[in-house]
């Protein structure tokens, strides 16, 4: 095989209370990467579509390029790779756009070389790529994009990721047309956190993880709250609290900021509730004259998928 095309899914990082330690993958949107073996060593990114010419073609500045170059170094490849990246989701949206490209690229190239590495071995390349894209090597987008489903980052040094089970869940993701850079959304966070807030946050994380394991929707509903990050980041997202309330009123188990925003996700028991919650959130932004995109999707259980 000399050529392959892979899709990798968008992801919702943090899942309300799990800042930097929790994320899940959705079926759509996502990015596609076409990878082709070349006789010259190294990575060439020949084309990027869907990015409005905002992303760099230089591999060392591009998340997919960084991940693939690290992979090639690790396997001491005597061939190189040409990449074409098709961005199928908004950039800077809080949907793990840079993660999806890195995961799709490195997964595709691993296949081209005959699968020398496991997903666990590919993960560090994608985390390194996140550092280039966002200035921080958080793993809560790349890990769910690579493994699918719900993932917990138990440790960063060394990296330890745990996939956890979940009941049937659907997600509405509303992306309002507001630009937030992950770096900025991280730099506004406070370092001095109150102990009482830490206690509340820990109990929500414990409740959410237990709720997912126990398939207890009410426990999930009770736990989808954040008291440390959202109070600061919500200031960057007009209409945020109204949208969350509208989603809950439409039946969502809970709603919060997707990753570093501005997207807002609502987790729901059924596909119909996800549609209703999504439409309710959309209505809030329409009434504010802010353009938005809405995605309704089940949880993606598998991560990347070979499409050609
Ligand atoms: N955990 C990261 C953050 C995710 O919230 O900054 C960024 O998508």
mmCIF file of C-alpha atoms and ligand atoms in Angstrom:
data_model
loop_
_atom_site.group_PDB
_atom_site.id
_atom_site.type_symbol
_atom_site.label_atom_id
_atom_site.label_comp_id
_atom_site.label_asym_id
_atom_site.label_seq_id
_atom_site.Cartn_x
_atom_site.Cartn_y
_atom_site.Cartn_z
ATOM 1 C CA UNK A 1 0.000 0.000 0.000
ATOM 2 C CA UNK A 2 1.392 3.430 -0.926
ATOM 3 C CA UNK A 3 -1.561 5.694 -0.196
ATOM 4 C CA UNK A 4 -4.270 5.815 2.473
ATOM 5 C CA UNK A 5 -6.961 8.220 3.658
ATOM 6 C CA UNK A 6 -7.979 8.310 7.330
ATOM 7 C CA UNK A 7 -10.713 10.165 9.213
ATOM 8 C CA UNK A 8 -10.197 11.122 12.871
ATOM 9 C CA UNK A 9 -12.998 12.496 15.013
ATOM 10 C CA UNK A 10 -13.560 15.754 16.834
ATOM 11 C CA UNK A 11 -13.398 15.520 20.608
ATOM 12 C CA UNK A 12 -14.908 17.181 23.633
ATOM 13 C CA UNK A 13 -12.158 17.746 26.191
ATOM 14 C CA UNK A 14 -12.687 18.406 29.911
ATOM 15 C CA UNK A 15 -16.305 17.069 29.883
ATOM 16 C CA UNK A 16 -17.240 19.922 32.265
ATOM 17 C CA UNK A 17 -15.368 18.990 35.460
ATOM 18 C CA UNK A 18 -12.336 17.060 34.146
ATOM 19 C CA UNK A 19 -10.009 19.876 33.063
ATOM 20 C CA UNK A 20 -7.079 18.329 31.154
ATOM 21 C CA UNK A 21 -7.925 14.818 32.379
ATOM 22 C CA UNK A 22 -11.056 13.749 30.535
ATOM 23 C CA UNK A 23 -12.439 13.742 27.012
ATOM 24 C CA UNK A 24 -14.647 11.879 24.588
ATOM 25 C CA UNK A 25 -14.847 11.485 20.824
ATOM 26 C CA UNK A 26 -17.875 12.255 18.653
ATOM 27 C CA UNK A 27 -18.759 10.761 15.268
ATOM 28 C CA UNK A 28 -18.819 14.121 13.539
ATOM 29 C CA UNK A 29 -17.295 16.468 12.670
ATOM 30 C CA UNK A 30 -13.688 15.311 12.103
ATOM 31 C CA UNK A 31 -10.690 15.742 9.820
ATOM 32 C CA UNK A 32 -9.383 13.657 6.919
ATOM 33 C CA UNK A 33 -5.747 13.090 6.077
ATOM 34 C CA UNK A 34 -4.435 11.454 2.934
ATOM 35 C CA UNK A 35 -0.931 10.047 3.370
ATOM 36 C CA UNK A 36 1.328 8.771 0.604
ATOM 37 C CA UNK A 37 4.738 7.110 0.814
ATOM 38 C CA UNK A 38 7.576 8.933 -0.917
ATOM 39 C CA UNK A 39 11.145 7.913 -1.661
ATOM 40 C CA UNK A 40 12.579 11.046 -0.051
ATOM 41 C CA UNK A 41 12.790 10.900 3.747
ATOM 42 C CA UNK A 42 10.818 13.353 5.921
ATOM 43 C CA UNK A 43 7.340 14.896 5.731
ATOM 44 C CA UNK A 44 5.907 17.144 3.066
ATOM 45 C CA UNK A 45 2.477 18.726 3.500
ATOM 46 C CA UNK A 46 1.415 19.397 -0.071
ATOM 47 C CA UNK A 47 -2.122 20.648 0.511
ATOM 48 C CA UNK A 48 -4.479 21.790 3.267
ATOM 49 C CA UNK A 49 -8.134 22.398 2.488
ATOM 50 C CA UNK A 50 -10.963 23.734 4.659
ATOM 51 C CA UNK A 51 -8.677 25.932 6.800
ATOM 52 C CA UNK A 52 -9.185 29.242 5.007
ATOM 53 C CA UNK A 53 -5.392 29.230 4.404
ATOM 54 C CA UNK A 54 -4.764 29.694 8.116
ATOM 55 C CA UNK A 55 -2.663 26.611 8.819
ATOM 56 C CA UNK A 56 1.041 26.311 8.024
ATOM 57 C CA UNK A 57 2.302 23.896 5.381
ATOM 58 C CA UNK A 58 5.718 23.740 7.099
ATOM 59 C CA UNK A 59 5.679 20.339 8.804
ATOM 60 C CA UNK A 60 7.530 21.567 11.893
ATOM 61 C CA UNK A 61 4.774 24.132 12.549
ATOM 62 C CA UNK A 62 1.842 21.887 11.680
ATOM 63 C CA UNK A 63 0.333 19.471 14.196
ATOM 64 C CA UNK A 64 0.042 16.616 11.662
ATOM 65 C CA UNK A 65 3.579 17.250 10.400
ATOM 66 C CA UNK A 66 5.075 17.220 13.898
ATOM 67 C CA UNK A 67 3.341 13.978 14.886
ATOM 68 C CA UNK A 68 4.363 12.210 11.663
ATOM 69 C CA UNK A 69 7.988 13.415 11.791
ATOM 70 C CA UNK A 70 8.316 12.064 15.359
ATOM 71 C CA UNK A 71 6.851 8.768 14.193
ATOM 72 C CA UNK A 72 9.292 8.569 11.252
ATOM 73 C CA UNK A 73 12.232 9.325 13.570
ATOM 74 C CA UNK A 74 11.131 6.679 16.028
ATOM 75 C CA UNK A 75 10.905 3.900 13.421
ATOM 76 C CA UNK A 76 14.038 5.183 11.650
ATOM 77 C CA UNK A 77 12.098 5.280 8.391
ATOM 78 C CA UNK A 78 14.082 5.110 5.167
ATOM 79 C CA UNK A 79 11.130 6.534 3.234
ATOM 80 C CA UNK A 80 9.123 9.722 3.656
ATOM 81 C CA UNK A 81 5.508 10.799 3.511
ATOM 82 C CA UNK A 82 3.390 13.338 1.663
ATOM 83 C CA UNK A 83 0.278 14.561 3.475
ATOM 84 C CA UNK A 84 -2.930 16.232 2.309
ATOM 85 C CA UNK A 85 -5.078 17.527 5.150
ATOM 86 C CA UNK A 86 -8.769 18.220 4.772
ATOM 87 C CA UNK A 87 -10.075 20.235 7.738
ATOM 88 C CA UNK A 88 -13.746 19.497 8.143
ATOM 89 C CA UNK A 89 -14.360 21.453 11.325
ATOM 90 C CA UNK A 90 -13.809 25.044 12.382
ATOM 91 C CA UNK A 91 -10.349 25.939 13.674
ATOM 92 C CA UNK A 92 -9.996 27.225 17.226
ATOM 93 C CA UNK A 93 -13.421 25.867 18.026
ATOM 94 C CA UNK A 94 -12.715 23.777 21.124
ATOM 95 C CA UNK A 95 -13.478 20.630 19.148
ATOM 96 C CA UNK A 96 -9.932 19.303 19.055
ATOM 97 C CA UNK A 97 -9.256 20.301 15.467
ATOM 98 C CA UNK A 98 -5.448 20.153 15.778
ATOM 99 C CA UNK A 99 -5.747 16.821 17.604
ATOM 100 C CA UNK A 100 -7.928 15.270 14.892
ATOM 101 C CA UNK A 101 -5.400 16.155 12.171
ATOM 102 C CA UNK A 102 -2.449 14.841 14.182
ATOM 103 C CA UNK A 103 -4.245 11.605 15.043
ATOM 104 C CA UNK A 104 -5.507 11.008 11.494
ATOM 105 C CA UNK A 105 -2.025 11.663 10.076
ATOM 106 C CA UNK A 106 -0.028 9.493 12.443
ATOM 107 C CA UNK A 107 -2.595 6.684 12.304
ATOM 108 C CA UNK A 108 -2.511 6.757 8.490
ATOM 109 C CA UNK A 109 1.276 6.749 8.319
ATOM 110 C CA UNK A 110 1.531 3.897 10.836
ATOM 111 C CA UNK A 111 -0.752 1.881 8.523
ATOM 112 C CA UNK A 112 1.392 2.752 5.489
ATOM 113 C CA UNK A 113 4.477 1.402 7.239
ATOM 114 C CA UNK A 114 2.707 -1.867 8.125
ATOM 115 C CA UNK A 115 1.543 -0.950 11.654
ATOM 116 C CA UNK A 116 4.874 -1.106 13.491
ATOM 117 C CA UNK A 117 3.463 0.781 16.520
ATOM 118 C CA UNK A 118 0.406 0.359 18.748
ATOM 119 C CA UNK A 119 -2.025 3.178 19.571
ATOM 120 C CA UNK A 120 -0.333 3.521 22.985
ATOM 121 C CA UNK A 121 2.964 4.079 21.201
ATOM 122 C CA UNK A 122 1.457 6.608 18.762
ATOM 123 C CA UNK A 123 -0.123 8.723 21.507
ATOM 124 C CA UNK A 124 3.033 10.598 22.664
ATOM 125 C CA UNK A 125 3.653 11.862 19.103
ATOM 126 C CA UNK A 126 0.207 13.426 19.058
ATOM 127 C CA UNK A 127 0.665 15.011 22.492
ATOM 128 C CA UNK A 128 3.938 16.534 21.278
ATOM 129 C CA UNK A 129 2.038 17.885 18.263
ATOM 130 C CA UNK A 130 -0.506 19.535 20.587
ATOM 131 C CA UNK A 131 2.325 21.469 22.238
ATOM 132 C CA UNK A 132 3.139 22.969 18.852
ATOM 133 C CA UNK A 133 -0.479 23.825 18.035
ATOM 134 C CA UNK A 134 -1.659 25.060 21.438
ATOM 135 C CA UNK A 135 1.471 25.754 23.464
ATOM 136 C CA UNK A 136 0.497 23.005 25.896
ATOM 137 C CA UNK A 137 0.825 19.244 25.646
ATOM 138 C CA UNK A 138 -2.603 18.381 26.990
ATOM 139 C CA UNK A 139 -3.814 14.912 25.978
ATOM 140 C CA UNK A 140 -7.555 15.188 26.520
ATOM 141 C CA UNK A 141 -8.262 15.770 22.803
ATOM 142 C CA UNK A 142 -5.668 13.515 21.171
ATOM 143 C CA UNK A 143 -6.332 10.532 23.449
ATOM 144 C CA UNK A 144 -10.086 10.272 22.797
ATOM 145 C CA UNK A 145 -9.491 11.007 19.082
ATOM 146 C CA UNK A 146 -7.073 8.061 18.991
ATOM 147 C CA UNK A 147 -8.924 5.568 21.210
ATOM 148 C CA UNK A 148 -12.529 6.676 20.746
ATOM 149 C CA UNK A 149 -15.095 6.724 23.562
ATOM 150 C CA UNK A 150 -14.458 8.297 26.973
ATOM 151 C CA UNK A 151 -10.872 8.565 28.116
ATOM 152 C CA UNK A 152 -9.195 9.624 31.354
ATOM 153 C CA UNK A 153 -5.650 10.972 31.470
ATOM 154 C CA UNK A 154 -4.482 9.455 34.747
ATOM 155 C CA UNK A 155 -0.925 10.789 34.431
ATOM 156 C CA UNK A 156 1.108 13.009 32.147
ATOM 157 C CA UNK A 157 4.601 12.009 33.385
ATOM 158 C CA UNK A 158 4.712 9.313 32.188
ATOM 159 C CA UNK A 159 1.598 9.453 30.074
ATOM 160 C CA UNK A 160 -1.088 7.068 31.313
ATOM 161 C CA UNK A 161 -4.478 6.934 29.641
ATOM 162 C CA UNK A 162 -7.496 4.878 30.665
ATOM 163 C CA UNK A 163 -10.470 4.165 28.400
ATOM 164 C CA UNK A 164 -13.671 3.877 30.391
ATOM 165 C CA UNK A 165 -17.078 2.456 29.486
ATOM 166 C CA UNK A 166 -20.180 4.609 29.059
ATOM 167 C CA UNK A 167 -23.886 4.091 28.507
ATOM 168 C CA UNK A 168 -25.494 5.055 25.194
ATOM 169 C CA UNK A 169 -25.064 8.826 24.899
ATOM 170 C CA UNK A 170 -25.529 11.458 22.213
ATOM 171 C CA UNK A 171 -23.945 14.838 21.971
ATOM 172 C CA UNK A 172 -25.032 18.182 20.590
ATOM 173 C CA UNK A 173 -22.135 20.515 19.907
ATOM 174 C CA UNK A 174 -22.876 24.118 19.121
ATOM 175 C CA UNK A 175 -20.061 26.195 17.718
ATOM 176 C CA UNK A 176 -20.762 29.933 17.906
ATOM 177 C CA UNK A 177 -18.705 32.074 15.553
ATOM 178 C CA UNK A 178 -16.462 33.517 18.225
ATOM 179 C CA UNK A 179 -12.698 33.040 18.067
ATOM 180 C CA UNK A 180 -10.876 31.795 21.161
ATOM 181 C CA UNK A 181 -7.275 30.615 21.050
ATOM 182 C CA UNK A 182 -6.562 27.711 23.399
ATOM 183 C CA UNK A 183 -3.451 29.525 24.621
ATOM 184 C CA UNK A 184 -5.568 32.535 25.628
ATOM 185 C CA UNK A 185 -8.264 30.390 27.210
ATOM 186 C CA UNK A 186 -5.577 28.690 29.308
ATOM 187 C CA UNK A 187 -3.800 31.872 30.309
ATOM 188 C CA UNK A 188 -6.945 33.430 31.858
ATOM 189 C CA UNK A 189 -7.291 30.568 34.343
ATOM 190 C CA UNK A 190 -6.460 31.315 37.970
ATOM 191 C CA UNK A 191 -3.677 29.479 39.775
ATOM 192 C CA UNK A 192 -5.098 30.192 43.235
ATOM 193 C CA UNK A 193 -7.993 27.786 43.541
ATOM 194 C CA UNK A 194 -10.124 27.606 46.693
ATOM 195 C CA UNK A 195 -10.037 24.328 48.604
ATOM 196 C CA UNK A 196 -13.849 24.164 48.727
ATOM 197 C CA UNK A 197 -13.917 24.373 44.916
ATOM 198 C CA UNK A 198 -11.329 21.604 44.635
ATOM 199 C CA UNK A 199 -13.536 19.434 46.850
ATOM 200 C CA UNK A 200 -16.619 20.136 44.712
ATOM 201 C CA UNK A 201 -14.670 19.510 41.506
ATOM 202 C CA UNK A 202 -13.262 16.194 42.778
ATOM 203 C CA UNK A 203 -16.714 15.022 43.800
ATOM 204 C CA UNK A 204 -18.063 15.911 40.354
ATOM 205 C CA UNK A 205 -15.264 14.031 38.597
ATOM 206 C CA UNK A 206 -15.814 11.020 40.865
ATOM 207 C CA UNK A 207 -19.565 11.241 40.250
ATOM 208 C CA UNK A 208 -19.179 11.534 36.490
ATOM 209 C CA UNK A 209 -16.767 8.617 36.198
ATOM 210 C CA UNK A 210 -18.960 6.476 38.472
ATOM 211 C CA UNK A 211 -22.062 7.505 36.522
ATOM 212 C CA UNK A 212 -20.424 6.435 33.253
ATOM 213 C CA UNK A 213 -19.312 3.093 34.704
ATOM 214 C CA UNK A 214 -22.659 2.437 36.399
ATOM 215 C CA UNK A 215 -24.654 3.676 33.385
ATOM 216 C CA UNK A 216 -26.447 5.928 35.875
ATOM 217 C CA UNK A 217 -27.835 8.862 33.858
ATOM 218 C CA UNK A 218 -28.991 10.762 36.950
ATOM 219 C CA UNK A 219 -25.521 10.608 38.467
ATOM 220 C CA UNK A 220 -24.070 11.852 35.176
ATOM 221 C CA UNK A 221 -26.611 14.692 35.212
ATOM 222 C CA UNK A 222 -25.677 15.628 38.806
ATOM 223 C CA UNK A 223 -21.963 15.633 38.024
ATOM 224 C CA UNK A 224 -21.683 17.623 34.784
ATOM 225 C CA UNK A 225 -20.646 20.836 36.545
ATOM 226 C CA UNK A 226 -17.398 22.747 36.728
ATOM 227 C CA UNK A 227 -16.547 25.316 39.415
ATOM 228 C CA UNK A 228 -12.909 26.019 38.583
ATOM 229 C CA UNK A 229 -12.528 26.644 34.853
ATOM 230 C CA UNK A 230 -15.958 27.585 33.490
ATOM 231 C CA UNK A 231 -16.402 30.668 35.746
ATOM 232 C CA UNK A 232 -13.415 32.257 33.942
ATOM 233 C CA UNK A 233 -13.776 30.910 30.418
ATOM 234 C CA UNK A 234 -17.506 31.546 30.206
ATOM 235 C CA UNK A 235 -16.689 35.280 30.105
ATOM 236 C CA UNK A 236 -15.199 34.679 26.640
ATOM 237 C CA UNK A 237 -18.385 33.085 25.292
ATOM 238 C CA UNK A 238 -21.386 35.396 24.896
ATOM 239 C CA UNK A 239 -24.679 33.688 25.701
ATOM 240 C CA UNK A 240 -22.961 30.724 27.366
ATOM 241 C CA UNK A 241 -25.189 30.397 30.462
ATOM 242 C CA UNK A 242 -28.361 30.963 28.452
ATOM 243 C CA UNK A 243 -27.327 28.204 26.042
ATOM 244 C CA UNK A 244 -26.559 25.781 28.887
ATOM 245 C CA UNK A 245 -29.926 26.502 30.488
ATOM 246 C CA UNK A 246 -31.719 26.075 27.145
ATOM 247 C CA UNK A 247 -30.029 22.695 26.581
ATOM 248 C CA UNK A 248 -30.952 21.498 30.085
ATOM 249 C CA UNK A 249 -34.537 22.651 29.641
ATOM 250 C CA UNK A 250 -34.670 20.671 26.399
ATOM 251 C CA UNK A 251 -33.699 17.563 28.354
ATOM 252 C CA UNK A 252 -29.887 17.397 28.156
ATOM 253 C CA UNK A 253 -28.149 15.715 31.078
ATOM 254 C CA UNK A 254 -25.791 18.663 31.188
ATOM 255 C CA UNK A 255 -23.936 21.151 29.038
ATOM 256 C CA UNK A 256 -20.634 22.957 29.326
ATOM 257 C CA UNK A 257 -17.699 24.355 27.368
ATOM 258 C CA UNK A 258 -16.161 21.927 24.890
ATOM 259 C CA UNK A 259 -12.402 22.003 25.501
ATOM 260 C CA UNK A 260 -11.238 25.595 25.659
ATOM 261 C CA UNK A 261 -14.335 26.835 23.807
ATOM 262 C CA UNK A 262 -16.129 28.575 22.288
ATOM 263 C CA UNK A 263 -18.102 25.413 21.386
ATOM 264 C CA UNK A 264 -20.661 24.230 23.904
ATOM 265 C CA UNK A 265 -21.536 20.560 24.220
ATOM 266 C CA UNK A 266 -24.694 18.999 25.645
ATOM 267 C CA UNK A 267 -24.665 15.334 26.628
ATOM 268 C CA UNK A 268 -27.990 13.597 26.130
ATOM 269 C CA UNK A 269 -29.681 10.242 26.644
ATOM 270 C CA UNK A 270 -31.206 10.015 23.174
ATOM 271 C CA UNK A 271 -30.548 11.319 19.714
ATOM 272 C CA UNK A 272 -33.875 13.204 19.764
ATOM 273 C CA UNK A 273 -32.962 14.994 23.005
ATOM 274 C CA UNK A 274 -29.582 15.881 21.480
ATOM 275 C CA UNK A 275 -31.380 17.394 18.465
ATOM 276 C CA UNK A 276 -33.783 19.324 20.728
ATOM 277 C CA UNK A 277 -30.959 20.559 22.967
ATOM 278 C CA UNK A 278 -28.877 21.568 19.978
ATOM 279 C CA UNK A 279 -31.767 23.484 18.426
ATOM 280 C CA UNK A 280 -32.465 25.180 21.758
ATOM 281 C CA UNK A 281 -28.829 26.336 21.995
ATOM 282 C CA UNK A 282 -28.894 27.431 18.356
ATOM 283 C CA UNK A 283 -31.988 29.527 19.070
ATOM 284 C CA UNK A 284 -30.064 31.451 21.735
ATOM 285 C CA UNK A 285 -27.315 32.383 19.272
ATOM 286 C CA UNK A 286 -29.752 33.181 16.482
ATOM 287 C CA UNK A 287 -31.526 35.578 18.845
ATOM 288 C CA UNK A 288 -28.135 37.221 19.487
ATOM 289 C CA UNK A 289 -27.358 37.409 15.737
ATOM 290 C CA UNK A 290 -24.265 35.247 16.171
ATOM 291 C CA UNK A 291 -23.675 32.660 13.433
ATOM 292 C CA UNK A 292 -23.224 29.122 14.627
ATOM 293 C CA UNK A 293 -22.826 25.528 13.465
ATOM 294 C CA UNK A 294 -24.588 22.636 15.149
ATOM 295 C CA UNK A 295 -23.386 19.025 15.159
ATOM 296 C CA UNK A 296 -25.453 16.141 16.513
ATOM 297 C CA UNK A 297 -23.653 12.881 16.983
ATOM 298 C CA UNK A 298 -23.400 9.702 18.998
ATOM 299 C CA UNK A 299 -20.208 9.057 20.942
ATOM 300 C CA UNK A 300 -17.544 7.710 18.566
ATOM 301 C CA UNK A 301 -16.408 4.379 20.002
ATOM 302 C CA UNK A 302 -13.368 3.629 17.824
ATOM 303 C CA UNK A 303 -11.327 6.736 16.994
ATOM 304 C CA UNK A 304 -9.703 6.928 13.549
ATOM 305 C CA UNK A 305 -11.197 5.144 10.563
ATOM 306 C CA UNK A 306 -9.625 4.204 7.231
ATOM 307 C CA UNK A 307 -11.842 5.625 4.502
ATOM 308 C CA UNK A 308 -9.823 4.869 1.354
HETATM 309 N N1 LIG B 1 -7.970 20.630 28.344
HETATM 310 C C1 LIG B 1 -7.675 21.596 27.329
HETATM 311 C C2 LIG B 1 -8.121 22.952 27.825
HETATM 312 C C3 LIG B 1 -8.433 21.240 26.083
HETATM 313 O O1 LIG B 1 -9.210 23.035 28.389
HETATM 314 O O2 LIG B 1 -7.374 23.926 27.676
HETATM 315 C C4 LIG B 1 -8.250 22.210 24.952
HETATM 316 O O3 LIG B 1 -9.093 21.811 23.869
#
